[in-house]
Amino acid sequence: MAQDANSGKDLAAANSSSHDLVPEDSGTGVVSPDAVKNPGHPEHRKRVTDLDPKKEKQAERTVFVLFFLSAVGSLWAVAAYMMFPIDGQMELVRSNNLFIGLGATLALMALGIGAVHWGKAIMADHESVDERHPVRGTDETRARAIEIFEEANEESGFGRRALIRNSLIGALVVFPLPAVALFRGLAPYDEDPVELLQHTMWKKGTRLARDPSGVPIKASDVTLGSAFHVIPEDLNTAKDVLNEKAKAIVLLMRLKPEDLNELPERKNWSYNGIVAYSKVCTHVGCPVALYEQQTHHLLCPCHQSQFDVANHATVIFGPAARPLPQLPIEVDDEGYLVAQSDFTEPVGPSFWERH
Amino acid sequence: MSTAPAAVAAPAKSSGGFTGKAANYLDERTSISGAVKEFGRKIFPDHWSFLLGEVALYSFVVILLSGTFLTFFFDAAMTHTTYEGSYAPMNGVHMSAAMASTLDISFDIRGGLLMRQVHHWAALLFVASIGLHMLRVFFTGAFRKPREINWVIGFVLFILAMAEGFTGYSLPDDLLSGNGLRIIDGMIKSFPLVGTWISFLLFGGEFPGEDIVGRLYSLHIMILPAMVILFIALHLVFLIVHKHTQYPGPGRTEQNVVGFPILPVYAAKAGGFFFIVFGVIMATATFFQINPIWNYGPYDPSPVSAGTQPDWYIGFADGMLRLAPPHLEFVWLDRTWSFGILLPVIILGLFIVTVLIYPFIEAWVTGDKREHHLLDRPRNAPTRTAIGAAGVTFYAVMWAAASSDLIATHFRVTMEGVIHTLQALLFLGPVIAYFVTKRICLGLQKKDREIALHGYETGRIVRLPGGEYIEVHEQVSDYERWELVSYKDQAPIMLRPNAQGKITGSMRLRAAMSRWFFEDRIAPVTQTELDKSHGDDHH
Ligand code: HEM
Ligand code: FES
């Protein structure tokens, strides 16, 4: 690092000694010989505390009081810690938070303001000047650095012995591979993500149940215009409940059959105007949980994609690209709604191998 | 470093008491006197805008302190448990150990909630202050040679800070953090070729799995902080190597730095300022609740969460996702290309890269190889300032889009209307901001020129003997004038053939860029102009 020959010079001395510009390529910068001259450092103005000993004394007292208050604040925080126990009641937790916090705030603020005040009002306040030096090393230093590299090159033969140099580079490139391979262990070896994403736990005969209670839903419970948040009946006994739930959540709605515009191949996927759609947004996977009964629109709260349930859940607005997958449903002998099968396509966000 | 006996003896000589002996002991073993000599009186210039970087540094220290406290209690596991802590409304609720331990920190450890809130508020302040610091550096041209690399380091810190924030936000495993991860998972899955597998590896299987919190924890408290500390260290080393920039002013030149020495004034002010920043964070954590996870409940893939917002610094990315038009996905080569997500990601990536390399672009356009230690007043670099304003507007529109639903409900307008407006503004806004800002800068420069030459209007009207009324102009002092006239002027380049007599494409591009940057320019007042105008005024 450049040594400052005259670092911290005071201003009067500095005014007389500005050294010459190192001529350098200024590119498109205009260096005008007719520029206005720098008037030099303005004269130093004294503060009230420099002129009036009473004011100085006062400033000293202020700083002292602030530091004293800071210590009081710290002790207060410790006392508050002891005096405000918490036992789960929101009120007590609030008091604990408030009173410890007040003490700590006082301690910190008073300390900080005191130190700054000391620095500004009492400590000597004449500005000083450091000279700058070009960031680049001096020509000698640079020449010596080059020389060192040349010597090292000569002594090692790094430039000359291309064979061993290149094989070294090759080996260094390959050497991190084992570490990369080790990271395969981050996920189970015996599972294939593409395979997993194709399926949910819905299968033929699985009853549609209320989320989160798991109570199965009868077709007769579903009144016109109503909507249910649905999970498979056996979800809560699944191995990885959240993983399964993340894929299997469904929204169930009943529309007037004449309002439903069903695709010909899906004619028998609904029951009496009751339709079931995946609740996982096809954008990036939030639960599409807001149903507007009047318009039959489903709204995703994350990025406002809207799906039209009356029109096989096609996207009518927002960044999502695909309709929500539909779950084919029917009714079992006891009148409960059941799935006819799993979804016929992967649910949720798109992925590379989805097609 | 040379250890001349004289230097070693010095501390011992100056004070024979305990301090002197201790200093001597230390110096004989560490050569510390050299460091004190080198740095003790280093000069730092003073300006309020230089405090922004300090705020960032100090809030990071607060984050380290409060975060370390939290590690002693937080359990980064997703094992299922049933909450049995003292917060009654959650009693018996199934949740992960991470969520339960965060509730314990809040409700069963005295001062725990305070530390959580300190940590979270400090995190918000940290990212905000880095952002503002970056804007200061941009608009004053502090990124010019020799500081281009430090700009890059600082920008990496900004990205790391956002990563720290996101990983931290995900740790408590509450409903909002899980939803945030859900979105990240969906975005990752959209990446061509590797997306599905990256998601699979990251989550240790299917989303959400039971691994992600533990993994993010490694990132949050070990890997990312280590990187942040490393980059902060580099950032500060370069700060010392380059010495701080300063605003133009009388007596200030490219060859000096004017200000206060580290010892004692700067140390007192900066040290005090640390406690003030800490105090402000503490006060905020005392009075304002943040992230009340007990209101959200544990993560569950199903519940609604309308109107919830990510932490502010993630907003721009979330907003960009919302602005993508529908149906951008297609199947090609039997693979799914989800441009609905990729397009926003690419736009964000381009934006980030542009900001990252801006110093190199400007350096290439100007070809200016000088070192720049005097800052530009933003008006004196109109095109740069206008570009900055355009960038800020672009960011602001993305950010506003993250609240599109709130805007729609608050102002009772349609969701579609808000999104379509913002989509248009994303492109129009920056253009408008660019032209308006540039005009304002040029106007201010003209005004400065006017004042430098003819002084300012005093509002005092006098009647001349001839019966004519004039307003008296008061000349500014030499010192004031210097601040108005001492800026660096750049002129557009002439396109001339190179040594081979050719004009290459890159030369053309550079000339075009140069014209774009510097065609509209107000040259600084010259001495001749000044003498002339003063001559006029006296007659
Ligand atoms: C720039 C750095 C950092 C940022 C931006 C950040 C941000 C966050 C945020 C937003 C949270 C959520 C807090 C909440 O519950 O409301 C969090 C949690 C946490 N952070 Fe950090 N953090 C940072 C560094 C650290 C460091 C260095 C440590 C440890 C030494 C740490 C330890 C923790 C722990 C243990 C939690 C979980 C406890 C909890 O959620 O209450 N953090 N962090
Ligand atoms: S996740 Fe539904 S719109 Fe983005």
Short mmCIF file of C-alpha atoms and ligand atoms in Angstrom, two decimals, chain B residues 60 63-64 67-68 70-71 74 102 105 116 119-120 123 126-127 161 164-165 168-169 171-172 217 220-221 225 228 290-291 311 313, ligand 1:
data_model
loop_
_atom_site.label_atom_id
_atom_site.label_comp_id
_atom_site.label_asym_id
_atom_site.label_seq_id
_atom_site.Cartn_x
_atom_site.Cartn_y
_atom_site.Cartn_z
CA PHE B 60 -25.08 -6.62 9.12
CA ILE B 63 -27.82 -9.35 12.05
CA LEU B 64 -24.79 -11.40 13.06
CA GLY B 67 -28.79 -14.33 14.37
CA THR B 68 -26.20 -15.99 16.57
CA LEU B 70 -31.34 -17.29 17.48
CA THR B 71 -29.14 -20.26 16.49
CA PHE B 74 -33.76 -22.60 16.65
CA THR B 102 -39.61 -20.46 16.36
CA ILE B 105 -38.30 -18.41 20.74
CA ARG B 116 -36.39 -12.33 16.27
CA HIS B 119 -33.04 -9.91 13.30
CA HIS B 120 -35.87 -9.44 10.86
CA ALA B 123 -32.40 -7.78 7.62
CA PHE B 126 -29.61 -4.25 5.53
CA VAL B 127 -30.98 -4.86 2.06
CA ALA B 161 -28.16 -10.13 0.95
CA GLU B 164 -29.74 -14.44 2.93
CA GLY B 165 -33.09 -12.80 3.36
CA GLY B 168 -34.01 -16.76 6.47
CA TYR B 169 -37.64 -16.07 5.61
CA LEU B 171 -36.59 -21.10 8.02
CA PRO B 172 -39.56 -20.83 10.40
CA TYR B 217 -30.15 -23.37 7.33
CA HIS B 220 -28.30 -19.17 5.90
CA ILE B 221 -25.97 -19.38 8.86
CA PRO B 225 -22.66 -15.32 5.87
CA VAL B 228 -20.97 -11.93 2.81
CA ILE B 290 -42.78 -8.28 12.16
CA ASN B 291 -43.53 -11.72 10.78
CA ASP B 311 -40.37 -9.24 2.22
CA TYR B 313 -36.73 -6.94 -1.56
C1 HEM C 1 -27.42 -10.76 5.71
C2 HEM C 1 -27.68 -11.71 6.47
C3 HEM C 1 -29.00 -12.22 7.00
C4 HEM C 1 -30.29 -11.91 6.66
C5 HEM C 1 -30.74 -10.92 5.59
C6 HEM C 1 -31.15 -12.71 7.49
C7 HEM C 1 -32.54 -12.73 7.47
C8 HEM C 1 -33.36 -13.56 8.19
C9 HEM C 1 -34.79 -13.53 8.21
C10 HEM C 1 -35.66 -12.57 7.40
C11 HEM C 1 -35.23 -14.51 9.05
C12 HEM C 1 -36.67 -14.83 9.42
C13 HEM C 1 -36.85 -14.30 10.80
C14 HEM C 1 -38.25 -14.43 11.35
O1 HEM C 1 -38.56 -15.46 11.92
O2 HEM C 1 -39.02 -13.49 11.19
C15 HEM C 1 -34.09 -15.18 9.56
C16 HEM C 1 -34.12 -16.25 10.44
C17 HEM C 1 -33.01 -16.76 11.06
N1 HEM C 1 -31.71 -16.32 10.95
FE1 HEM C 1 -31.06 -14.90 9.67
N2 HEM C 1 -30.38 -13.48 8.32
C18 HEM C 1 -29.07 -13.20 8.04
C19 HEM C 1 -27.96 -13.75 8.66
C20 HEM C 1 -28.01 -14.67 9.70
C21 HEM C 1 -26.87 -15.15 10.39
C22 HEM C 1 -25.44 -14.73 10.08
C23 HEM C 1 -27.31 -16.03 11.33
C24 HEM C 1 -26.55 -16.80 12.35
C25 HEM C 1 -25.41 -16.52 12.81
C26 HEM C 1 -28.75 -16.10 11.22
C27 HEM C 1 -29.56 -16.90 11.99
C28 HEM C 1 -30.92 -17.06 11.79
C29 HEM C 1 -31.75 -18.03 12.47
C30 HEM C 1 -31.27 -19.04 13.49
C31 HEM C 1 -33.05 -17.85 12.00
C32 HEM C 1 -34.31 -18.66 12.36
C33 HEM C 1 -34.96 -18.19 13.60
C34 HEM C 1 -36.23 -17.45 13.34
O3 HEM C 1 -36.81 -17.55 12.27
O4 HEM C 1 -36.67 -16.76 14.26
N3 HEM C 1 -29.14 -15.26 10.22
N4 HEM C 1 -32.95 -14.58 9.04
#
